[in-house]
Every structure is written in structure tokens, then in C-alpha cells.
């Protein structure tokens, strides 16, 4: 490591911010990928990968991703639930990598749910 | 940097490493790979989380779920359930003591809920080997501020105004100490750190050095600037290998990054820091003895004045601060004196870390605001006595220099002044809880064994006096106590305190004084009735079965090593006194409390007469 200046300290802090946002809490949104047996079989793993890529590229730090079990609607897997703070959760079904990227941009970042992909609005929250 | 969706903060403090962190980590890594989660979930090894009783422990972010008592066998299930399927795994969670229900979130667990973290702000939160992670938590910003924006007077003023007092035991105001040293004029000054934590049962400093080594280094850089020192030494006992390793790694990284060495952060300030290993002599925690030890001499205290602020290490002005004191410096510089004073009392500001051990449920490291009642630490955080149906008897504060505080004083606030009034001291923060099965004479004997052994031998009252007192306590526990022993102990204590040079001798009688003060009846029953009511001193007790309470379950009979218990199933049992060796195993085995402890049936031994030697 080269000799640090005070400006470097701030840069390192910025760079580490994403990691610590995860540990310090205060997240604005949470995306849950349903990973029951049905979800995994239907391709939930690819949905998760695409989502992680989007988050990394967008440099967004106040969104957390988590997994959960089967949402109970196995026919429509892969599914995700998007929860924005102070808004009802939205469940999306029949997802593809392209759809999840679109949902991420429009809903998670933009705040507008995409109705055509949505299965239900206002189901049980986990916040 | 890769993006992870979860961080697993696995505790790698000494306690959890001993209970299995390395094995758990290997399995966890393998399982994450197996499930294809290795790129999404990161394992971070942290310093001591504090909840050592439940180790190995792990905290999962962002969920903030706390897992405990991890085993290699349970890991595959944990990974599959929580990390793959997103269902937090209840089996490994903390369980509420009464309702037996799982408490998933760390901050809902009573042990954590009542704590306020300043010293331990980064415990279990960062990887102690990573300078970047320390910086991410505002690390070295205080150094930058102190070196570039503040004068030495500014630094000393804020530390003085904060009311911070030395956490090593004596409680001397840190700002004042720095002021004295800064006023001394010399070509060389030294900033020293005391990591020679020696009290039995205390592990606060070890945990800070292991979990957050940079916080100590940062405190030292700021202190060095305040007093004008260009060299520093961290004195750590060699029995703390993990602390030494992490400190050394932290120092190396700081040197590489220019946070130590010449022209730190382009401020023109130079500070070099090294570690000196102590051999573990208790007296080397005393400041003048510690400095002699660094000089390569025998660790023995010398009279003060001159105080180290004028003539310390190599006869140059030096400041010695405790690990916990130094770890608080950076936040005070950043947040200010007023912020620090928001917790604690007028004379005892801020927070204090305690190492809770003994007969208590939640063994571990706790940080609380000063001024809260002892009872809250022991019951709300510590969870009370760890054995069912056993009552609290006393809490020992301050190690061999401290004393025992009984139940009726548990509501006093934890401040330097209030604890001193009881005869104990806050000390470095060891807190050993004892239940009703403890013999207070034996407890005093235990601490005297320690101080008699650790006395450096320089002052006769300490060297010989502690030995004489120890011999008297051994005699009392053997049943050879004499009338007048209590008065002689009190007398000797007074003399040793008055005539010893350093804190070791001046405080060594405290365990005896406090146990006599609060539990004199136990001394009396040992001496007069040959009865150790706790059943610890085997020469002073006999065991009997209360026939009314005995259900004839046979647990005592099966556990007895000398076949001294007889009886038929479901009928009251009986102890054959001639065969009983007073091992106490029946007392511990009986689920019905049917074993009674009575005075010894043995004839008192003839006092040994001896003319020679100083100890009799």
C-alpha cells in the first residue's frame, strides 16, 4: 500500500461503504428471491445472479438481497418479492433475467412497480 | 470489489477459536461452495464478539441474525436453510431462558440489548486484520484531525474535559497525565501502552487488542502528538499470542500506509511503534516496573516521585496508558468532550468494559455506561446465576487488588468512588460472580496465593506479609485457625497497605479485608465451629442426608467415589461417615437438596508448633 494522505482515508471509506451499508443497516429496499426447490428448478439461481450484477453495476448501496423459501405459487416460479420502505410489497412471477433487470431499474431504483409482471401487491411484509 | 449479498461475521476471538471457529469456518466455506453461494456470501473473521459463553458465535448481515454454539455437523443444514432458502435456522439461535423460544436478532438478546459500545465499537463488526475495514468505520480520521487541525493543547483539553479516567484500575484522569508529560522538556519522550492484563478472570484488554488493534494504535498516535513523543511501545504479555500477532500485523500495515513512521499523513509528525513482550509477571502491570522491564531489567517498582511524566522509560518523560483507555481516544477526538460525557456520571464519565465470569449464565465481555447498578450488569446482562436454585453470594471486582461485594450492596452504581467505598475497586474490570456454594475464606486464600506468588519481593511487608497472611488462611481452612486470627489478619493488612511501595502490596489485603467485612461469620464458623458451611474446606464439614427430602433416586450413591452412601431404591439413603472423604459429589448430584452440610466430625488437628522460620 502506498503512503496514505487524508484524502485517501476518505476514498477508502467510500470504497468500503457498500460492505458496511450491509452491516450497519438502514436499507431502503429489499429484494427477496424465492429459492424453494421449485424456484431453484425454475431458474431462481440465474435471477439472483442477474440481480447481483445489476446492483453491483448500478453502485446502489441501500438495497439488500436475500433468499427465502417457496412462495407457495410454484407454477409461477421463479419469483421475487420487492419491498420498498413504506410501500406495500410486490410479488413478481415467471421471471427471466431480462425481466428482473427491468424490474430492478424501474421498481427498485425508480420506485414504480411494473404492473404487467406483477402477481400481487400488498402481500405479507417481512420488514 | 465484488458485491456480496450477505456477510457472515464469524467470531475468531480466543474463546471462539478454542471452541471451534477454525473447523466451523472450513466447513462453512466448503458448504457455501457446494451450494454455489461462495460468490454471494462472504465470511469475515472478526475479533471477540463478547458473548464467549455461547461460542463459536456468528452474526449474519444484513439480517442481523445471531447464531451460537456452531458445530461442524450443523453447518450444512444452516447453509441450506438460511443462505440458500432464506429461512433463518432456529436450532442455532439464542433461546430465551424462560420461554425457551428462539431470539433471532442480536440486539433483542438481553446480553447485547443493555450494552452501549464505545470501546468495543468495532467488536465483531470488522476484520481486525484489515486496515481498510477499520478506516471504513471512521478509522484514522481522528488521527488526521489531531495531527493537522489540533494543537497539543487542544488535544489535551478535549481529553481532560471529557473526564476520561485511566481504565487500568487506578482511574487517574488521562488528560492530566498527558498534560504533565507534555510540560516536561526532553530530547526524547515515550508513549507507552499497558497490555499486561494480569488479573485472574480479566480479558477486556486482550479482546480489544484482538478485535480492534488499530483503535489502540490510533489512541497512541494521538497521545504521542499530545505529549510530543516520537517513540512508543506496546507492552503485551507473551501469553496473548493472538493479540500480539494482530497488533504486529496492524503495525506493519500502518507502516506501509504511512500511518506510522515518518511524516504521518503528511503532517510532519513522526511516530514509531513497537511491541515488547512481557513474561507475564503480575507486578509488570505497575507502571514503573513495566518500564524497568522494557529496559531489560528485573520488573520491580521504584518509588515515585519522580513520576514517569518526568522520568519514565530510560529516564525520559513517558506516559503509560491502558489498552481500554487508548481505544476511547479516537471517538473523543471526533465527537468531542461533551459527547463523551453524555454517558456515565460527573466523576466517572463514559463507559467501562467488564469481563463477566464465574457462576454466571452469560460469561463474556460487556460494555456499560458507568453509574449503572451492579445488579443490572449481573442480572439483566449476565442473566444471573448459572445453576438452578442457587443464590447469589458475592461478586469479586478488581481481581487480586479488589474485593468481594455482597448481595445487599448490589444496587450501588458502578463508579470509581462508589465501588471504592465498598472496599473493592473498579480495577481493570474483572467481575467474578460467586454463588452460595462459595467459601469466602477459600476465595480470599485464592487471591492471596496469587499475590504472595506475584510479589516481586522488594518490600518486606508485601513479600513476607502476604505469605504470613496466606499461611494463616491455609490454617483456617484446614481447621487449625485460632482465636484472634481475624484480628491479626486485620492488623497485618493495615501494615502491609501502609508500608508497601506499589499498588500490588497496597491492595493485596483487599480480598481479605472485604471478606472479613462482609462475611466475618464465615471466618468465625471456620475457626470456632470447625464448620465450612459451603462444604468447600474438606476438613471442616461433614455430609448428611436429610431423610425427609431424600427420594431414594440413587444419584448420590452412584456418584460417590468411596462407596460411602448406602440405601435401597426409593428409600432414604444414608452416609457412612467413616468412609466419607468429603468430596462433595453427593451434594452436587442431589436434585432434591437433601444433602446437608454440618460441622466436621473429625477431631480438630493438634496445632503444629514450630520455632523456626518466619512464616509460623
mmCIF file of C-alpha atoms in Angstrom, chain B residues 36-410:
data_model
loop_
_atom_site.group_PDB
_atom_site.id
_atom_site.type_symbol
_atom_site.label_atom_id
_atom_site.label_comp_id
_atom_site.label_asym_id
_atom_site.label_seq_id
_atom_site.Cartn_x
_atom_site.Cartn_y
_atom_site.Cartn_z
ATOM 1 C CA UNK B 36 -22.837 -22.231 -5.293
ATOM 2 C CA UNK B 37 -23.067 -19.357 -2.825
ATOM 3 C CA UNK B 38 -19.383 -18.558 -2.441
ATOM 4 C CA UNK B 39 -19.606 -15.507 -4.722
ATOM 5 C CA UNK B 40 -22.648 -14.107 -2.978
ATOM 6 C CA UNK B 41 -21.849 -14.634 0.657
ATOM 7 C CA UNK B 42 -18.645 -13.577 2.338
ATOM 8 C CA UNK B 43 -17.151 -14.993 5.516
ATOM 9 C CA UNK B 44 -15.359 -12.420 7.673
ATOM 10 C CA UNK B 45 -13.333 -13.432 10.709
ATOM 11 C CA UNK B 46 -13.724 -10.861 13.469
ATOM 12 C CA UNK B 47 -12.308 -10.265 16.911
ATOM 13 C CA UNK B 48 -14.117 -11.184 20.085
ATOM 14 C CA UNK B 49 -17.862 -10.693 19.820
ATOM 15 C CA UNK B 50 -18.136 -10.707 23.604
ATOM 16 C CA UNK B 51 -20.638 -13.492 24.120
ATOM 17 C CA UNK B 52 -17.959 -16.076 24.821
ATOM 18 C CA UNK B 53 -20.305 -18.347 26.780
ATOM 19 C CA UNK B 54 -22.121 -19.291 23.581
ATOM 20 C CA UNK B 55 -19.169 -19.696 21.227
ATOM 21 C CA UNK B 56 -18.419 -20.182 18.454
ATOM 22 C CA UNK B 57 -20.787 -17.379 17.508
ATOM 23 C CA UNK B 58 -21.622 -15.807 14.148
ATOM 24 C CA UNK B 59 -23.565 -12.748 13.114
ATOM 25 C CA UNK B 60 -25.294 -12.673 9.727
ATOM 26 C CA UNK B 61 -25.702 -9.352 7.914
ATOM 27 C CA UNK B 62 -27.889 -7.765 6.617
ATOM 28 C CA UNK B 63 -30.369 -9.923 8.537
ATOM 29 C CA UNK B 64 -28.608 -9.226 11.888
ATOM 30 C CA UNK B 65 -29.276 -12.774 12.938
ATOM 31 C CA UNK B 66 -27.149 -14.216 15.686
ATOM 32 C CA UNK B 67 -26.113 -17.863 15.674
ATOM 33 C CA UNK B 68 -24.388 -19.560 18.570
ATOM 34 C CA UNK B 69 -22.708 -22.807 19.572
ATOM 35 C CA UNK B 70 -21.961 -23.609 15.951
ATOM 36 C CA UNK B 71 -20.844 -27.136 15.231
ATOM 37 C CA UNK B 72 -19.385 -28.679 12.102
ATOM 38 C CA UNK B 73 -22.339 -31.101 11.994
ATOM 39 C CA UNK B 74 -24.954 -28.339 11.868
ATOM 40 C CA UNK B 75 -23.291 -26.199 9.194
ATOM 41 C CA UNK B 76 -24.666 -27.994 6.080
ATOM 42 C CA UNK B 77 -28.203 -27.595 7.360
ATOM 43 C CA UNK B 78 -27.602 -23.962 8.309
ATOM 44 C CA UNK B 79 -26.247 -23.128 4.856
ATOM 45 C CA UNK B 80 -29.075 -24.871 3.079
ATOM 46 C CA UNK B 81 -31.820 -23.400 5.238
ATOM 47 C CA UNK B 82 -30.700 -19.836 5.770
ATOM 48 C CA UNK B 83 -28.318 -18.969 2.971
ATOM 49 C CA UNK B 84 -29.895 -20.951 0.169
ATOM 50 C CA UNK B 85 -33.548 -20.971 1.084
ATOM 51 C CA UNK B 86 -33.606 -17.876 3.248
ATOM 52 C CA UNK B 87 -35.120 -19.496 6.300
ATOM 53 C CA UNK B 88 -33.157 -18.482 9.398
ATOM 54 C CA UNK B 89 -32.194 -21.639 11.242
ATOM 55 C CA UNK B 90 -33.826 -21.644 14.636
ATOM 56 C CA UNK B 91 -31.903 -24.520 16.110
ATOM 57 C CA UNK B 92 -28.698 -22.485 16.367
ATOM 58 C CA UNK B 93 -30.294 -19.312 17.705
ATOM 59 C CA UNK B 94 -30.134 -17.960 21.232
ATOM 60 C CA UNK B 95 -33.010 -19.262 23.350
ATOM 61 C CA UNK B 96 -34.926 -17.218 25.863
ATOM 62 C CA UNK B 97 -34.164 -18.698 29.277
ATOM 63 C CA UNK B 98 -37.764 -18.917 30.464
ATOM 64 C CA UNK B 99 -39.906 -19.259 27.390
ATOM 65 C CA UNK B 100 -37.396 -21.429 25.516
ATOM 66 C CA UNK B 101 -38.237 -19.572 22.318
ATOM 67 C CA UNK B 102 -35.542 -18.572 19.846
ATOM 68 C CA UNK B 103 -34.412 -14.934 19.687
ATOM 69 C CA UNK B 104 -33.134 -14.383 16.145
ATOM 70 C CA UNK B 105 -31.888 -10.773 16.204
ATOM 71 C CA UNK B 106 -28.693 -9.972 18.034
ATOM 72 C CA UNK B 107 -29.973 -6.737 19.509
ATOM 73 C CA UNK B 108 -33.002 -8.431 21.022
ATOM 74 C CA UNK B 109 -30.852 -10.758 23.095
ATOM 75 C CA UNK B 110 -30.691 -9.316 26.628
ATOM 76 C CA UNK B 111 -26.934 -9.798 26.811
ATOM 77 C CA UNK B 112 -26.463 -7.362 23.900
ATOM 78 C CA UNK B 113 -29.540 -5.186 24.361
ATOM 79 C CA UNK B 114 -28.337 -3.421 27.505
ATOM 80 C CA UNK B 115 -24.843 -2.674 26.303
ATOM 81 C CA UNK B 116 -23.602 0.586 24.834
ATOM 82 C CA UNK B 117 -20.479 0.224 22.737
ATOM 83 C CA UNK B 118 -17.740 2.818 22.582
ATOM 84 C CA UNK B 119 -14.543 0.974 23.400
ATOM 85 C CA UNK B 120 -15.891 -2.125 21.692
ATOM 86 C CA UNK B 121 -17.449 -0.162 18.836
ATOM 87 C CA UNK B 122 -15.866 -2.398 16.218
ATOM 88 C CA UNK B 123 -16.065 -5.696 18.041
ATOM 89 C CA UNK B 124 -17.393 -8.397 15.802
ATOM 90 C CA UNK B 125 -18.038 -5.734 13.165
ATOM 91 C CA UNK B 126 -14.746 -5.621 11.308
ATOM 92 C CA UNK B 127 -11.981 -7.936 10.295
ATOM 93 C CA UNK B 128 -9.193 -6.960 12.709
ATOM 94 C CA UNK B 129 -6.568 -7.811 10.112
ATOM 95 C CA UNK B 130 -7.981 -5.325 7.620
ATOM 96 C CA UNK B 131 -6.842 -1.722 7.778
ATOM 97 C CA UNK B 132 -9.432 -0.842 5.112
ATOM 98 C CA UNK B 133 -12.310 -2.081 7.242
ATOM 99 C CA UNK B 134 -11.071 -0.068 10.219
ATOM 100 C CA UNK B 135 -10.863 3.025 8.027
ATOM 101 C CA UNK B 136 -14.373 2.336 6.754
ATOM 102 C CA UNK B 137 -15.585 2.736 10.334
ATOM 103 C CA UNK B 138 -14.059 6.247 10.560
ATOM 104 C CA UNK B 139 -10.668 4.859 11.469
ATOM 105 C CA UNK B 140 -7.677 7.232 11.489
ATOM 106 C CA UNK B 141 -9.908 10.239 10.800
ATOM 107 C CA UNK B 142 -9.268 11.260 14.409
ATOM 108 C CA UNK B 143 -5.540 10.885 13.780
ATOM 109 C CA UNK B 144 -5.863 13.124 10.733
ATOM 110 C CA UNK B 145 -7.791 15.679 12.756
ATOM 111 C CA UNK B 146 -5.404 15.594 15.718
ATOM 112 C CA UNK B 147 -2.266 15.819 13.585
ATOM 113 C CA UNK B 148 -3.387 18.504 11.170
ATOM 114 C CA UNK B 149 -6.095 20.593 12.816
ATOM 115 C CA UNK B 150 -5.316 20.477 16.536
ATOM 116 C CA UNK B 151 -2.518 21.759 18.733
ATOM 117 C CA UNK B 152 -1.233 19.649 21.606
ATOM 118 C CA UNK B 153 -3.147 21.968 23.961
ATOM 119 C CA UNK B 154 -6.368 21.336 22.007
ATOM 120 C CA UNK B 155 -5.927 17.578 22.272
ATOM 121 C CA UNK B 156 -5.151 17.638 25.984
ATOM 122 C CA UNK B 157 -8.059 19.975 26.640
ATOM 123 C CA UNK B 158 -10.642 17.784 24.935
ATOM 124 C CA UNK B 159 -9.379 14.646 26.686
ATOM 125 C CA UNK B 160 -9.317 16.471 30.027
ATOM 126 C CA UNK B 161 -12.792 17.915 29.536
ATOM 127 C CA UNK B 162 -14.168 14.539 28.558
ATOM 128 C CA UNK B 163 -13.464 13.266 32.060
ATOM 129 C CA UNK B 164 -11.816 10.111 30.737
ATOM 130 C CA UNK B 165 -10.018 8.279 33.538
ATOM 131 C CA UNK B 166 -7.432 5.534 33.249
ATOM 132 C CA UNK B 167 -9.155 2.213 32.736
ATOM 133 C CA UNK B 168 -6.273 0.142 34.059
ATOM 134 C CA UNK B 169 -7.525 0.362 37.590
ATOM 135 C CA UNK B 170 -6.411 3.499 39.399
ATOM 136 C CA UNK B 171 -8.685 5.813 37.470
ATOM 137 C CA UNK B 172 -6.235 8.702 37.117
ATOM 138 C CA UNK B 173 -7.524 11.408 34.731
ATOM 139 C CA UNK B 174 -5.945 10.725 31.340
ATOM 140 C CA UNK B 175 -5.877 14.354 30.209
ATOM 141 C CA UNK B 176 -3.974 15.368 33.339
ATOM 142 C CA UNK B 177 -1.410 12.617 32.810
ATOM 143 C CA UNK B 178 -0.850 13.845 29.251
ATOM 144 C CA UNK B 179 -0.598 17.436 30.416
ATOM 145 C CA UNK B 180 2.182 16.642 32.913
ATOM 146 C CA UNK B 181 4.193 14.776 30.288
ATOM 147 C CA UNK B 182 3.674 17.436 27.641
ATOM 148 C CA UNK B 183 5.080 20.074 30.002
ATOM 149 C CA UNK B 184 8.265 18.055 30.593
ATOM 150 C CA UNK B 185 11.127 19.178 28.416
ATOM 151 C CA UNK B 186 13.380 16.465 26.971
ATOM 152 C CA UNK B 187 15.051 15.393 23.754
ATOM 153 C CA UNK B 188 13.055 12.176 23.751
ATOM 154 C CA UNK B 189 9.673 11.194 25.197
ATOM 155 C CA UNK B 190 7.808 7.895 25.123
ATOM 156 C CA UNK B 191 4.160 6.964 24.639
ATOM 157 C CA UNK B 192 3.514 3.553 26.179
ATOM 158 C CA UNK B 193 0.591 1.171 26.202
ATOM 159 C CA UNK B 194 -0.067 -1.237 29.051
ATOM 160 C CA UNK B 195 -1.369 -4.507 27.654
ATOM 161 C CA UNK B 196 -0.075 -6.527 30.594
ATOM 162 C CA UNK B 197 -3.510 -7.553 31.753
ATOM 163 C CA UNK B 198 -2.818 -9.778 34.722
ATOM 164 C CA UNK B 199 -5.905 -10.091 36.920
ATOM 165 C CA UNK B 200 -7.246 -13.627 37.034
ATOM 166 C CA UNK B 201 -10.560 -13.654 35.199
ATOM 167 C CA UNK B 202 -9.993 -10.423 33.276
ATOM 168 C CA UNK B 203 -9.822 -10.355 29.481
ATOM 169 C CA UNK B 204 -11.036 -6.923 28.399
ATOM 170 C CA UNK B 205 -7.734 -5.676 27.057
ATOM 171 C CA UNK B 206 -6.978 -8.908 25.264
ATOM 172 C CA UNK B 207 -10.294 -8.689 23.466
ATOM 173 C CA UNK B 208 -9.761 -5.079 22.420
ATOM 174 C CA UNK B 209 -6.265 -5.853 21.107
ATOM 175 C CA UNK B 210 -7.607 -8.868 19.241
ATOM 176 C CA UNK B 211 -10.795 -7.336 17.891
ATOM 177 C CA UNK B 212 -9.687 -3.819 17.127
ATOM 178 C CA UNK B 213 -5.888 -3.383 17.249
ATOM 179 C CA UNK B 214 -5.977 -0.197 15.195
ATOM 180 C CA UNK B 215 -8.085 1.591 17.816
ATOM 181 C CA UNK B 216 -5.205 1.161 20.280
ATOM 182 C CA UNK B 217 -2.594 2.301 17.761
ATOM 183 C CA UNK B 218 -4.689 5.326 16.879
ATOM 184 C CA UNK B 219 -5.017 6.295 20.556
ATOM 185 C CA UNK B 220 -1.249 6.034 20.871
ATOM 186 C CA UNK B 221 -0.527 8.241 17.852
ATOM 187 C CA UNK B 222 -2.839 10.927 19.213
ATOM 188 C CA UNK B 223 -1.341 10.610 22.703
ATOM 189 C CA UNK B 224 2.150 10.807 21.239
ATOM 190 C CA UNK B 225 1.269 14.027 19.476
ATOM 191 C CA UNK B 226 -0.218 15.423 22.699
ATOM 192 C CA UNK B 227 2.893 14.805 24.776
ATOM 193 C CA UNK B 228 5.448 15.189 21.993
ATOM 194 C CA UNK B 229 6.690 11.607 21.854
ATOM 195 C CA UNK B 230 8.263 10.155 18.735
ATOM 196 C CA UNK B 231 8.598 6.613 20.006
ATOM 197 C CA UNK B 232 6.127 4.212 21.515
ATOM 198 C CA UNK B 233 5.992 0.745 22.953
ATOM 199 C CA UNK B 234 3.032 -1.579 23.452
ATOM 200 C CA UNK B 235 3.803 -3.877 26.365
ATOM 201 C CA UNK B 236 1.841 -7.125 25.936
ATOM 202 C CA UNK B 237 2.206 -10.339 27.824
ATOM 203 C CA UNK B 238 3.506 -13.220 25.771
ATOM 204 C CA UNK B 239 0.546 -15.324 26.950
ATOM 205 C CA UNK B 240 -1.600 -13.358 24.488
ATOM 206 C CA UNK B 241 -0.233 -14.742 21.205
ATOM 207 C CA UNK B 242 -3.259 -13.802 19.104
ATOM 208 C CA UNK B 243 -3.262 -10.225 20.394
ATOM 209 C CA UNK B 244 0.459 -9.948 19.655
ATOM 210 C CA UNK B 245 0.004 -11.316 16.145
ATOM 211 C CA UNK B 246 -2.859 -8.969 15.290
ATOM 212 C CA UNK B 247 -1.138 -5.929 16.785
ATOM 213 C CA UNK B 248 2.038 -6.680 14.873
ATOM 214 C CA UNK B 249 0.111 -7.084 11.623
ATOM 215 C CA UNK B 250 -1.703 -3.814 12.313
ATOM 216 C CA UNK B 251 1.585 -2.009 12.989
ATOM 217 C CA UNK B 252 3.100 -3.414 9.784
ATOM 218 C CA UNK B 253 0.122 -2.253 7.739
ATOM 219 C CA UNK B 254 0.284 1.204 9.321
ATOM 220 C CA UNK B 255 3.977 1.490 8.492
ATOM 221 C CA UNK B 256 3.246 0.515 4.912
ATOM 222 C CA UNK B 257 0.400 3.023 4.682
ATOM 223 C CA UNK B 258 2.386 5.788 6.342
ATOM 224 C CA UNK B 259 0.143 5.900 9.406
ATOM 225 C CA UNK B 260 3.206 5.157 11.488
ATOM 226 C CA UNK B 261 6.779 6.143 10.806
ATOM 227 C CA UNK B 262 7.903 9.453 9.382
ATOM 228 C CA UNK B 263 5.666 12.313 8.352
ATOM 229 C CA UNK B 264 2.355 10.636 9.168
ATOM 230 C CA UNK B 265 -0.403 11.732 6.745
ATOM 231 C CA UNK B 266 1.917 14.491 5.505
ATOM 232 C CA UNK B 267 1.547 16.275 8.812
ATOM 233 C CA UNK B 268 5.248 16.393 9.589
ATOM 234 C CA UNK B 269 4.697 14.283 12.713
ATOM 235 C CA UNK B 270 6.842 11.164 13.257
ATOM 236 C CA UNK B 271 5.923 8.258 15.480
ATOM 237 C CA UNK B 272 7.442 4.790 15.624
ATOM 238 C CA UNK B 273 5.785 1.995 17.495
ATOM 239 C CA UNK B 274 6.985 -1.405 18.587
ATOM 240 C CA UNK B 275 5.713 -4.294 20.677
ATOM 241 C CA UNK B 276 7.555 -5.503 23.752
ATOM 242 C CA UNK B 277 6.633 -8.935 25.081
ATOM 243 C CA UNK B 278 6.274 -9.328 28.829
ATOM 244 C CA UNK B 279 6.891 -12.651 30.521
ATOM 245 C CA UNK B 280 3.670 -12.485 32.482
ATOM 246 C CA UNK B 281 4.777 -11.221 35.877
ATOM 247 C CA UNK B 282 1.815 -9.548 37.566
ATOM 248 C CA UNK B 283 3.937 -6.746 39.002
ATOM 249 C CA UNK B 284 4.935 -5.634 35.495
ATOM 250 C CA UNK B 285 1.471 -4.139 35.141
ATOM 251 C CA UNK B 286 2.658 -1.497 37.613
ATOM 252 C CA UNK B 287 3.959 1.428 35.597
ATOM 253 C CA UNK B 288 7.477 1.833 36.968
ATOM 254 C CA UNK B 289 8.061 -1.951 36.983
ATOM 255 C CA UNK B 290 6.790 -2.141 33.403
ATOM 256 C CA UNK B 291 9.290 0.491 32.313
ATOM 257 C CA UNK B 292 12.176 -1.335 34.046
ATOM 258 C CA UNK B 293 11.054 -4.494 32.259
ATOM 259 C CA UNK B 294 11.212 -2.784 28.849
ATOM 260 C CA UNK B 295 14.704 -1.574 29.727
ATOM 261 C CA UNK B 296 15.700 -5.197 30.128
ATOM 262 C CA UNK B 297 15.941 -5.034 33.898
ATOM 263 C CA UNK B 298 14.099 -7.032 36.506
ATOM 264 C CA UNK B 299 10.495 -5.843 36.760
ATOM 265 C CA UNK B 300 10.424 -4.077 40.100
ATOM 266 C CA UNK B 301 8.676 -0.853 41.026
ATOM 267 C CA UNK B 302 10.606 2.168 42.209
ATOM 268 C CA UNK B 303 9.471 4.995 44.473
ATOM 269 C CA UNK B 304 7.553 7.882 42.923
ATOM 270 C CA UNK B 305 8.293 10.779 42.551
ATOM 271 C CA UNK B 306 9.896 11.208 40.159
ATOM 272 C CA UNK B 307 6.745 10.320 38.264
ATOM 273 C CA UNK B 308 7.032 8.780 34.799
ATOM 274 C CA UNK B 309 5.753 12.031 33.301
ATOM 275 C CA UNK B 310 9.159 13.450 34.284
ATOM 276 C CA UNK B 311 11.383 10.382 34.437
ATOM 277 C CA UNK B 312 9.935 7.232 32.953
ATOM 278 C CA UNK B 313 11.295 4.821 30.388
ATOM 279 C CA UNK B 314 15.082 5.292 30.032
ATOM 280 C CA UNK B 315 14.616 8.178 32.478
ATOM 281 C CA UNK B 316 12.787 10.153 29.803
ATOM 282 C CA UNK B 317 9.296 11.639 30.224
ATOM 283 C CA UNK B 318 6.781 8.906 29.473
ATOM 284 C CA UNK B 319 3.055 8.287 29.537
ATOM 285 C CA UNK B 320 1.655 4.828 30.135
ATOM 286 C CA UNK B 321 -1.998 4.283 29.267
ATOM 287 C CA UNK B 322 -4.088 1.167 29.468
ATOM 288 C CA UNK B 323 -5.403 -0.519 26.284
ATOM 289 C CA UNK B 324 -9.031 0.331 27.039
ATOM 290 C CA UNK B 325 -8.180 3.977 27.751
ATOM 291 C CA UNK B 326 -6.381 4.313 24.424
ATOM 292 C CA UNK B 327 -9.203 2.680 22.477
ATOM 293 C CA UNK B 328 -11.509 5.531 23.555
ATOM 294 C CA UNK B 329 -9.282 8.375 22.408
ATOM 295 C CA UNK B 330 -10.260 8.454 18.720
ATOM 296 C CA UNK B 331 -14.026 8.795 19.262
ATOM 297 C CA UNK B 332 -13.467 11.543 21.844
ATOM 298 C CA UNK B 333 -11.328 13.486 19.346
ATOM 299 C CA UNK B 334 -14.004 13.080 16.660
ATOM 300 C CA UNK B 335 -17.141 13.633 18.746
ATOM 301 C CA UNK B 336 -15.862 15.924 21.476
ATOM 302 C CA UNK B 337 -15.764 16.019 25.266
ATOM 303 C CA UNK B 338 -19.470 16.784 25.652
ATOM 304 C CA UNK B 339 -20.440 13.719 23.680
ATOM 305 C CA UNK B 340 -18.277 11.564 25.911
ATOM 306 C CA UNK B 341 -19.920 12.973 28.995
ATOM 307 C CA UNK B 342 -23.414 12.078 27.789
ATOM 308 C CA UNK B 343 -22.832 8.686 29.392
ATOM 309 C CA UNK B 344 -21.616 7.955 32.886
ATOM 310 C CA UNK B 345 -21.574 10.202 35.925
ATOM 311 C CA UNK B 346 -19.970 13.537 36.741
ATOM 312 C CA UNK B 347 -16.787 11.987 38.125
ATOM 313 C CA UNK B 348 -16.857 8.702 36.238
ATOM 314 C CA UNK B 349 -17.675 9.607 32.657
ATOM 315 C CA UNK B 350 -18.214 7.298 29.715
ATOM 316 C CA UNK B 351 -18.416 3.555 29.558
ATOM 317 C CA UNK B 352 -16.436 0.716 31.098
ATOM 318 C CA UNK B 353 -15.817 -2.776 29.799
ATOM 319 C CA UNK B 354 -16.201 -5.661 32.221
ATOM 320 C CA UNK B 355 -15.229 -9.283 31.839
ATOM 321 C CA UNK B 356 -18.070 -11.269 33.377
ATOM 322 C CA UNK B 357 -17.058 -14.713 34.607
ATOM 323 C CA UNK B 358 -17.696 -17.189 37.382
ATOM 324 C CA UNK B 359 -21.043 -18.707 38.337
ATOM 325 C CA UNK B 360 -22.970 -16.636 35.834
ATOM 326 C CA UNK B 361 -25.058 -17.601 32.822
ATOM 327 C CA UNK B 362 -23.699 -15.230 30.222
ATOM 328 C CA UNK B 363 -19.952 -15.345 30.555
ATOM 329 C CA UNK B 364 -18.496 -12.695 28.293
ATOM 330 C CA UNK B 365 -17.402 -9.188 27.657
ATOM 331 C CA UNK B 366 -19.804 -6.345 28.354
ATOM 332 C CA UNK B 367 -19.598 -2.595 27.959
ATOM 333 C CA UNK B 368 -21.926 -0.436 30.021
ATOM 334 C CA UNK B 369 -22.223 3.245 30.921
ATOM 335 C CA UNK B 370 -20.561 3.965 34.257
ATOM 336 C CA UNK B 371 -23.020 4.596 37.037
ATOM 337 C CA UNK B 372 -25.423 1.754 36.296
ATOM 338 C CA UNK B 373 -26.108 -0.500 39.279
ATOM 339 C CA UNK B 374 -24.077 -3.682 39.636
ATOM 340 C CA UNK B 375 -27.313 -5.634 39.795
ATOM 341 C CA UNK B 376 -28.190 -4.699 36.223
ATOM 342 C CA UNK B 377 -24.877 -5.972 34.917
ATOM 343 C CA UNK B 378 -25.190 -9.250 36.779
ATOM 344 C CA UNK B 379 -28.877 -9.954 36.226
ATOM 345 C CA UNK B 380 -30.046 -8.082 33.095
ATOM 346 C CA UNK B 381 -26.921 -8.645 31.036
ATOM 347 C CA UNK B 382 -25.293 -11.556 32.786
ATOM 348 C CA UNK B 383 -28.544 -13.455 33.179
ATOM 349 C CA UNK B 384 -27.957 -14.230 36.859
ATOM 350 C CA UNK B 385 -26.547 -17.340 38.485
ATOM 351 C CA UNK B 386 -25.926 -20.202 36.094
ATOM 352 C CA UNK B 387 -27.175 -23.006 38.312
ATOM 353 C CA UNK B 388 -30.817 -23.549 39.101
ATOM 354 C CA UNK B 389 -31.868 -22.962 42.690
ATOM 355 C CA UNK B 390 -28.551 -21.417 43.662
ATOM 356 C CA UNK B 391 -28.449 -17.999 45.225
ATOM 357 C CA UNK B 392 -26.048 -15.180 44.504
ATOM 358 C CA UNK B 393 -23.459 -14.722 47.224
ATOM 359 C CA UNK B 394 -20.877 -12.145 46.172
ATOM 360 C CA UNK B 395 -19.195 -10.543 43.199
ATOM 361 C CA UNK B 396 -15.452 -10.044 43.124
ATOM 362 C CA UNK B 397 -14.365 -6.826 41.454
ATOM 363 C CA UNK B 398 -10.867 -5.720 40.587
ATOM 364 C CA UNK B 399 -9.036 -9.045 40.784
ATOM 365 C CA UNK B 400 -6.386 -9.646 43.448
ATOM 366 C CA UNK B 401 -6.384 -5.932 44.246
ATOM 367 C CA UNK B 402 -10.116 -5.791 44.603
ATOM 368 C CA UNK B 403 -12.698 -7.154 46.910
ATOM 369 C CA UNK B 404 -15.941 -9.054 47.277
ATOM 370 C CA UNK B 405 -19.236 -7.206 47.253
ATOM 371 C CA UNK B 406 -22.228 -8.928 48.874
ATOM 372 C CA UNK B 407 -25.835 -9.125 47.703
ATOM 373 C CA UNK B 408 -27.067 -6.236 49.847
ATOM 374 C CA UNK B 409 -24.763 -3.779 48.061
ATOM 375 C CA UNK B 410 -25.698 -4.774 44.516
#
